[in-house]
PDB file of C-alpha atoms in Angstrom:
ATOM      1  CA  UNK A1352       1.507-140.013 266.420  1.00 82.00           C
ATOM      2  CA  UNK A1353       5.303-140.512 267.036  1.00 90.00           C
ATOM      3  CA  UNK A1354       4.807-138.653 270.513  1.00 92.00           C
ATOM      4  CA  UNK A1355       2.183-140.412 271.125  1.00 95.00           C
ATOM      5  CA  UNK A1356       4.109-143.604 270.729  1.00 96.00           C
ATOM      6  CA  UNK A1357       7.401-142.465 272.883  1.00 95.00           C
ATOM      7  CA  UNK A1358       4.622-141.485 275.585  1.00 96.00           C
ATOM      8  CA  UNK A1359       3.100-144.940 276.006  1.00 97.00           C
ATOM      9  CA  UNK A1360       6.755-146.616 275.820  1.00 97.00           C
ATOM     10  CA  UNK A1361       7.816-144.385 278.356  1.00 96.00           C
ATOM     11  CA  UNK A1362       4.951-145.641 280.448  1.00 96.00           C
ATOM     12  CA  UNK A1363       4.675-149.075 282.719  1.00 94.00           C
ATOM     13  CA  UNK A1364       4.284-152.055 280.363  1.00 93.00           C
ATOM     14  CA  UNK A1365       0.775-152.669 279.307  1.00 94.00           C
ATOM     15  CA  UNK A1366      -0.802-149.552 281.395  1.00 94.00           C
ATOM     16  CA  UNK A1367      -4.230-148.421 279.986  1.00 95.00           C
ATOM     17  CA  UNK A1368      -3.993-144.803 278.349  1.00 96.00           C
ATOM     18  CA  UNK A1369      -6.942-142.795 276.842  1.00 94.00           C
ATOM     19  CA  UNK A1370      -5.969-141.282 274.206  1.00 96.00           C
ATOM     20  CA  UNK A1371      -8.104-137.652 273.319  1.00 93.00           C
ATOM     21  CA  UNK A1372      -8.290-135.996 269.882  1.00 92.00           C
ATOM     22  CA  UNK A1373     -11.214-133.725 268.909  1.00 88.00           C
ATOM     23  CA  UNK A1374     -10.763-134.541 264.768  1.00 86.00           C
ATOM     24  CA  UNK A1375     -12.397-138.263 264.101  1.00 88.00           C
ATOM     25  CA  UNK A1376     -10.897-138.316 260.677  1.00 89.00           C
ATOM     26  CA  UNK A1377      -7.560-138.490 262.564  1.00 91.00           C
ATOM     27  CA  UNK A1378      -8.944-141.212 264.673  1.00 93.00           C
ATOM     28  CA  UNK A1379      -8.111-144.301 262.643  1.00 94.00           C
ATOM     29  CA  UNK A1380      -5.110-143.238 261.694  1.00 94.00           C
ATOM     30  CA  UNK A1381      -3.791-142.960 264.909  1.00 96.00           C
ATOM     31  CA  UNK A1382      -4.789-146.237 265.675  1.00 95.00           C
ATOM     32  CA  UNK A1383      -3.515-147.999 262.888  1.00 96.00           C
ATOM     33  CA  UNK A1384       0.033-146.326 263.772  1.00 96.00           C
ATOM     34  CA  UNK A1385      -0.011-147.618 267.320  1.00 97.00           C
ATOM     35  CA  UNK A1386      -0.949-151.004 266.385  1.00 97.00           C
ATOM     36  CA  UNK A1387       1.640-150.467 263.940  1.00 97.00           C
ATOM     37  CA  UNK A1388       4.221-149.937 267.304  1.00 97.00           C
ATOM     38  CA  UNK A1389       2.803-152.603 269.135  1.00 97.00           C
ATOM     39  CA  UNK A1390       0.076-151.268 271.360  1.00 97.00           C
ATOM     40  CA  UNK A1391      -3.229-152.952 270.727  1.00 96.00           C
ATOM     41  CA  UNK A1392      -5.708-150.050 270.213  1.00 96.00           C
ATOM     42  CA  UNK A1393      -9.342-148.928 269.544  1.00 93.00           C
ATOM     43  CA  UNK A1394     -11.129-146.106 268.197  1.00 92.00           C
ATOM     44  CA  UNK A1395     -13.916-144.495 270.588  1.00 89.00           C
ATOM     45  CA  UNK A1396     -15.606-142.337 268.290  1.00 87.00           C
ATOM     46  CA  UNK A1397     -18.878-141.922 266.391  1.00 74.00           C
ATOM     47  CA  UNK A1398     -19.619-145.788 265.479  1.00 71.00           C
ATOM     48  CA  UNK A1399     -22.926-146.862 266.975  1.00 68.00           C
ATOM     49  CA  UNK A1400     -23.341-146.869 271.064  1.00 73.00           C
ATOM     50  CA  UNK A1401     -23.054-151.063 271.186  1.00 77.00           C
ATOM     51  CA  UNK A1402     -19.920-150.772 269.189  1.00 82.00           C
ATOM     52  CA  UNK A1403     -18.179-147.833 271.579  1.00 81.00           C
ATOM     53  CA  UNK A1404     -19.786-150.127 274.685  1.00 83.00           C
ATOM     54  CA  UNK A1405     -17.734-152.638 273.381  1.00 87.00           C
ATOM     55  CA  UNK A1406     -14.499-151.497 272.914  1.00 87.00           C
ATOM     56  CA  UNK A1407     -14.527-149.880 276.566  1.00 87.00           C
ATOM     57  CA  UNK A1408     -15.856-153.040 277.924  1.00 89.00           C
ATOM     58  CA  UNK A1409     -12.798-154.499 276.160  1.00 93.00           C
ATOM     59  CA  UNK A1410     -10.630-151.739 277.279  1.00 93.00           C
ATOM     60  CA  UNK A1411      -7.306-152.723 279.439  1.00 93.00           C
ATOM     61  CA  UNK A1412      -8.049-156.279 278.415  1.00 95.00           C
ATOM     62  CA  UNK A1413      -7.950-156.603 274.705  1.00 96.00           C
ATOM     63  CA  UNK A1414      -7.084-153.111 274.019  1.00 95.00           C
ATOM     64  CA  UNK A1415      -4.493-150.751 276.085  1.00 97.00           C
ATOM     65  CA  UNK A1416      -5.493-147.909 274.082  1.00 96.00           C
ATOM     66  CA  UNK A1417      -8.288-145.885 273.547  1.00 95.00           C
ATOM     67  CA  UNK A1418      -8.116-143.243 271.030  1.00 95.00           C
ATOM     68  CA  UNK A1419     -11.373-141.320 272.093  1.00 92.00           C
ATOM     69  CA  UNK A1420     -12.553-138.508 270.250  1.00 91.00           C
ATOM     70  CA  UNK A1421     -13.525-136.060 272.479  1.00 90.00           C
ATOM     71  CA  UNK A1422     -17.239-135.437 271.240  1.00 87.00           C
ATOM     72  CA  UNK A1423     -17.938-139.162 271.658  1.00 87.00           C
ATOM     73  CA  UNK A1424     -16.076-140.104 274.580  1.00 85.00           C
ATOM     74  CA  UNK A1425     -16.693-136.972 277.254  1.00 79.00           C
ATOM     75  CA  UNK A1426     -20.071-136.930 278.178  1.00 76.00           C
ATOM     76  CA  UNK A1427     -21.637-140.126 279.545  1.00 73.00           C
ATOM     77  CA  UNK A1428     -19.210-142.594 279.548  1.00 80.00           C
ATOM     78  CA  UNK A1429     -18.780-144.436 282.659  1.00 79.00           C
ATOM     79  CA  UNK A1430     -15.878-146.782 283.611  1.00 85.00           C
ATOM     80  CA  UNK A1431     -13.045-146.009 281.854  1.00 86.00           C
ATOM     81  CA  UNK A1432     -11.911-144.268 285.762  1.00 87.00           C
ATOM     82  CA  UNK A1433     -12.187-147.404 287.412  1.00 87.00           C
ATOM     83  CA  UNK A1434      -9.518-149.143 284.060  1.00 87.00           C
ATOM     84  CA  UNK A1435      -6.985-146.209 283.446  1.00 91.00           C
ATOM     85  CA  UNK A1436      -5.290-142.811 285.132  1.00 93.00           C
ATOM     86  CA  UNK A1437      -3.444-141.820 281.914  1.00 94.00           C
ATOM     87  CA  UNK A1438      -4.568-139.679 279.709  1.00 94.00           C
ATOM     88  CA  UNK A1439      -2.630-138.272 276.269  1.00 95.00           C
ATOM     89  CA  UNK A1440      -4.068-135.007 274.940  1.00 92.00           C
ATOM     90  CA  UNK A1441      -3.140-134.757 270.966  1.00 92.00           C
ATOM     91  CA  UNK A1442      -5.858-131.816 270.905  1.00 85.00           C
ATOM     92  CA  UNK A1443      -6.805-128.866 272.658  1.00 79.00           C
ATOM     93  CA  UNK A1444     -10.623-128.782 272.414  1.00 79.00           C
ATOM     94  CA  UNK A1445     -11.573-124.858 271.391  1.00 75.00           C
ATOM     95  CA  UNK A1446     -14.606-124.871 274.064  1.00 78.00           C
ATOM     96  CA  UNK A1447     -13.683-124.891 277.596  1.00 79.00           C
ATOM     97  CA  UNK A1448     -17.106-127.137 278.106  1.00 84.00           C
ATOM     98  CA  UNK A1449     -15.639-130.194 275.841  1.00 84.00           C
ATOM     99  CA  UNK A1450     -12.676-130.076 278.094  1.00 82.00           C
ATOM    100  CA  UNK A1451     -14.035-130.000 281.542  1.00 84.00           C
ATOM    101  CA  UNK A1452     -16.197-133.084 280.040  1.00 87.00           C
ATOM    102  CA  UNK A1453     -13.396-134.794 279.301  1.00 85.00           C
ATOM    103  CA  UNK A1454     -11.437-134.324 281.619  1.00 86.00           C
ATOM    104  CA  UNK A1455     -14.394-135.263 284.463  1.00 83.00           C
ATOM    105  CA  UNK A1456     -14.179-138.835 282.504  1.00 83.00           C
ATOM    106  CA  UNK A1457     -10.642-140.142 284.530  1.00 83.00           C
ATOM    107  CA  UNK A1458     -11.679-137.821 287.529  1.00 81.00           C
ATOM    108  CA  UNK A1459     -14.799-139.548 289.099  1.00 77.00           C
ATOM    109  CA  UNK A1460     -16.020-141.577 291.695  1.00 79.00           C
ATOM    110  CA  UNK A1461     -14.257-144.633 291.774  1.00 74.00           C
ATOM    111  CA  UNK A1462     -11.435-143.587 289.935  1.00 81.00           C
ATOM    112  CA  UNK A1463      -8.318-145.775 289.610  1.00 79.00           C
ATOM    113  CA  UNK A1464      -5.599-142.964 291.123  1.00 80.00           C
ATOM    114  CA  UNK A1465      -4.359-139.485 290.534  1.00 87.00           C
ATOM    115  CA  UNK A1466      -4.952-138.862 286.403  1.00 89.00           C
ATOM    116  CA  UNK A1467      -1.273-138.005 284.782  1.00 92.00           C
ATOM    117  CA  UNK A1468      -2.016-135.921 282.130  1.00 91.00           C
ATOM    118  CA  UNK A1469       0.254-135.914 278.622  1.00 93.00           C
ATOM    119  CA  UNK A1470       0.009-132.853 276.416  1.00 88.00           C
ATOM    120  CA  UNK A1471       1.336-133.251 272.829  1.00 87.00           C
ATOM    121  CA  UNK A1472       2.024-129.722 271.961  1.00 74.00           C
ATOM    122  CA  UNK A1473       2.579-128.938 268.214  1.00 65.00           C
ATOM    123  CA  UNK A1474       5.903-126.728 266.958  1.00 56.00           C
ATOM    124  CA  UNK A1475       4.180-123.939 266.656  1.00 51.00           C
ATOM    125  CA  UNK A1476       2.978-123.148 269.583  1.00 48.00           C
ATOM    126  CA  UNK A1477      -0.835-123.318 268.132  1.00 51.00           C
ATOM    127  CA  UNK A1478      -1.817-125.743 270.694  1.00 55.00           C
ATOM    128  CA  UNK A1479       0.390-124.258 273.760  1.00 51.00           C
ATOM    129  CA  UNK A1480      -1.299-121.103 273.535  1.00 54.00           C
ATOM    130  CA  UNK A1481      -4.800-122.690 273.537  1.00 57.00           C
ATOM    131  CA  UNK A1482      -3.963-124.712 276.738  1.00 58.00           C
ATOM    132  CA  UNK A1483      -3.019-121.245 277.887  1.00 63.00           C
ATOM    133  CA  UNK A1484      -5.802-119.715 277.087  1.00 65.00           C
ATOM    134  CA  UNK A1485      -7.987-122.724 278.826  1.00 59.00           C
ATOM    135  CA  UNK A1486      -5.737-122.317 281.861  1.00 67.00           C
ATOM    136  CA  UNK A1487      -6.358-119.123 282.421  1.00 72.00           C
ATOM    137  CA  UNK A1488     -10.174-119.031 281.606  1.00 69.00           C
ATOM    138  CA  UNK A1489     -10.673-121.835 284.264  1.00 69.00           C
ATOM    139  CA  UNK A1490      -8.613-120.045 287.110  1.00 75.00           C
ATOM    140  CA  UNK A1491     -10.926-116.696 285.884  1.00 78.00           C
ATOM    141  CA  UNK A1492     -13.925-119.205 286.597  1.00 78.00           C
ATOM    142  CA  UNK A1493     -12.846-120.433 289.869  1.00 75.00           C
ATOM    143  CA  UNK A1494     -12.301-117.072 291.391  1.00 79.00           C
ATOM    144  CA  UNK A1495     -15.643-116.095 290.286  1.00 79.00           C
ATOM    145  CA  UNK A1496     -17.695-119.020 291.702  1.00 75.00           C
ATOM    146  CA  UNK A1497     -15.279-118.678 294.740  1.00 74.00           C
ATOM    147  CA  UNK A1498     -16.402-115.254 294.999  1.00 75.00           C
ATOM    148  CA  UNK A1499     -19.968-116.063 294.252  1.00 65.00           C
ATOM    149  CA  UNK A1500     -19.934-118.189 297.163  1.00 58.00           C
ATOM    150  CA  UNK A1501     -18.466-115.660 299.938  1.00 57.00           C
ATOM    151  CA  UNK A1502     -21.019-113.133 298.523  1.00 53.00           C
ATOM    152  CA  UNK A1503     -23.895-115.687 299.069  1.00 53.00           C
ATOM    153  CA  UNK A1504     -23.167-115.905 302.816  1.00 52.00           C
TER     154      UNK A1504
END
């Protein structure tokens, strides 16, 4: 949570950030310590859809801060492009699916600007070596849909 914080102070004065975690039971707590620092935050997790609807129709208003877990937030939520371009990634997700999800969320048609992506990376190197790993599993993918596609012609 304490990089978390130094992130969004580092960043322009009231700019919207989504915030991604894959654990909910971290969820509150991480929002409690940012309200805590002075960011006004919300939890986008599993509470009911009207709930989650609200808080993102809230977002960049009322709240600069989404904390969104990942299995709530990255399929079929619309909107949050068009309000932030920041994203903070406390997690690695362990399926390369949840991440392309979420990170299609920011990245969409009417999107505010260029996402800037934040990676909180733990001391061990846990969470490094998955972003490696998801790094290099994507760049495997591309070449073989680019090669898929030469073969098809």
């Amino acid at each position: 949570a304490d990089e978390v914080v130094e992130i969004l102070r580092e960043l322009p004065v009231g700019e919207p950030v989504v915030v991604y975690l894959e654990a909910q039971r971290f969820a509150p707590v991480l929002v409690h310590k940012l309200t805590k620092a002075g960011f006004s935050a919300a939890e986008y997790s599993g509470a009911t859809r009207g709930v989650r609807d609200e808080y993102l129709r809230e977002f960049g208003k009322k709240y600069q801060v989404i904390v969104a877990v990942m299995s709530a937030f990255g399929t079929g939520t619309d909107s949050a492009q068009r309000i932030s371009q920041t994203e903070v990634w406390v997690e690695q997700p362990l399926g390369l699916t949840t991440r392309v999800q979420v990170e299609a969320r920011l990245e969409r048609q009417g999107a505010k600007g260029q996402v800037q992506r934040y990676f909180v990376l733990d001391q061990y190197g846990y969470a490094e070596g998955r972003l490696d790993d998801h790094l290099e599993r994507r760049l495997a993918i591309n070449a073989s849909l680019r090669n898929r596609g030469t073969m098809n012609k």
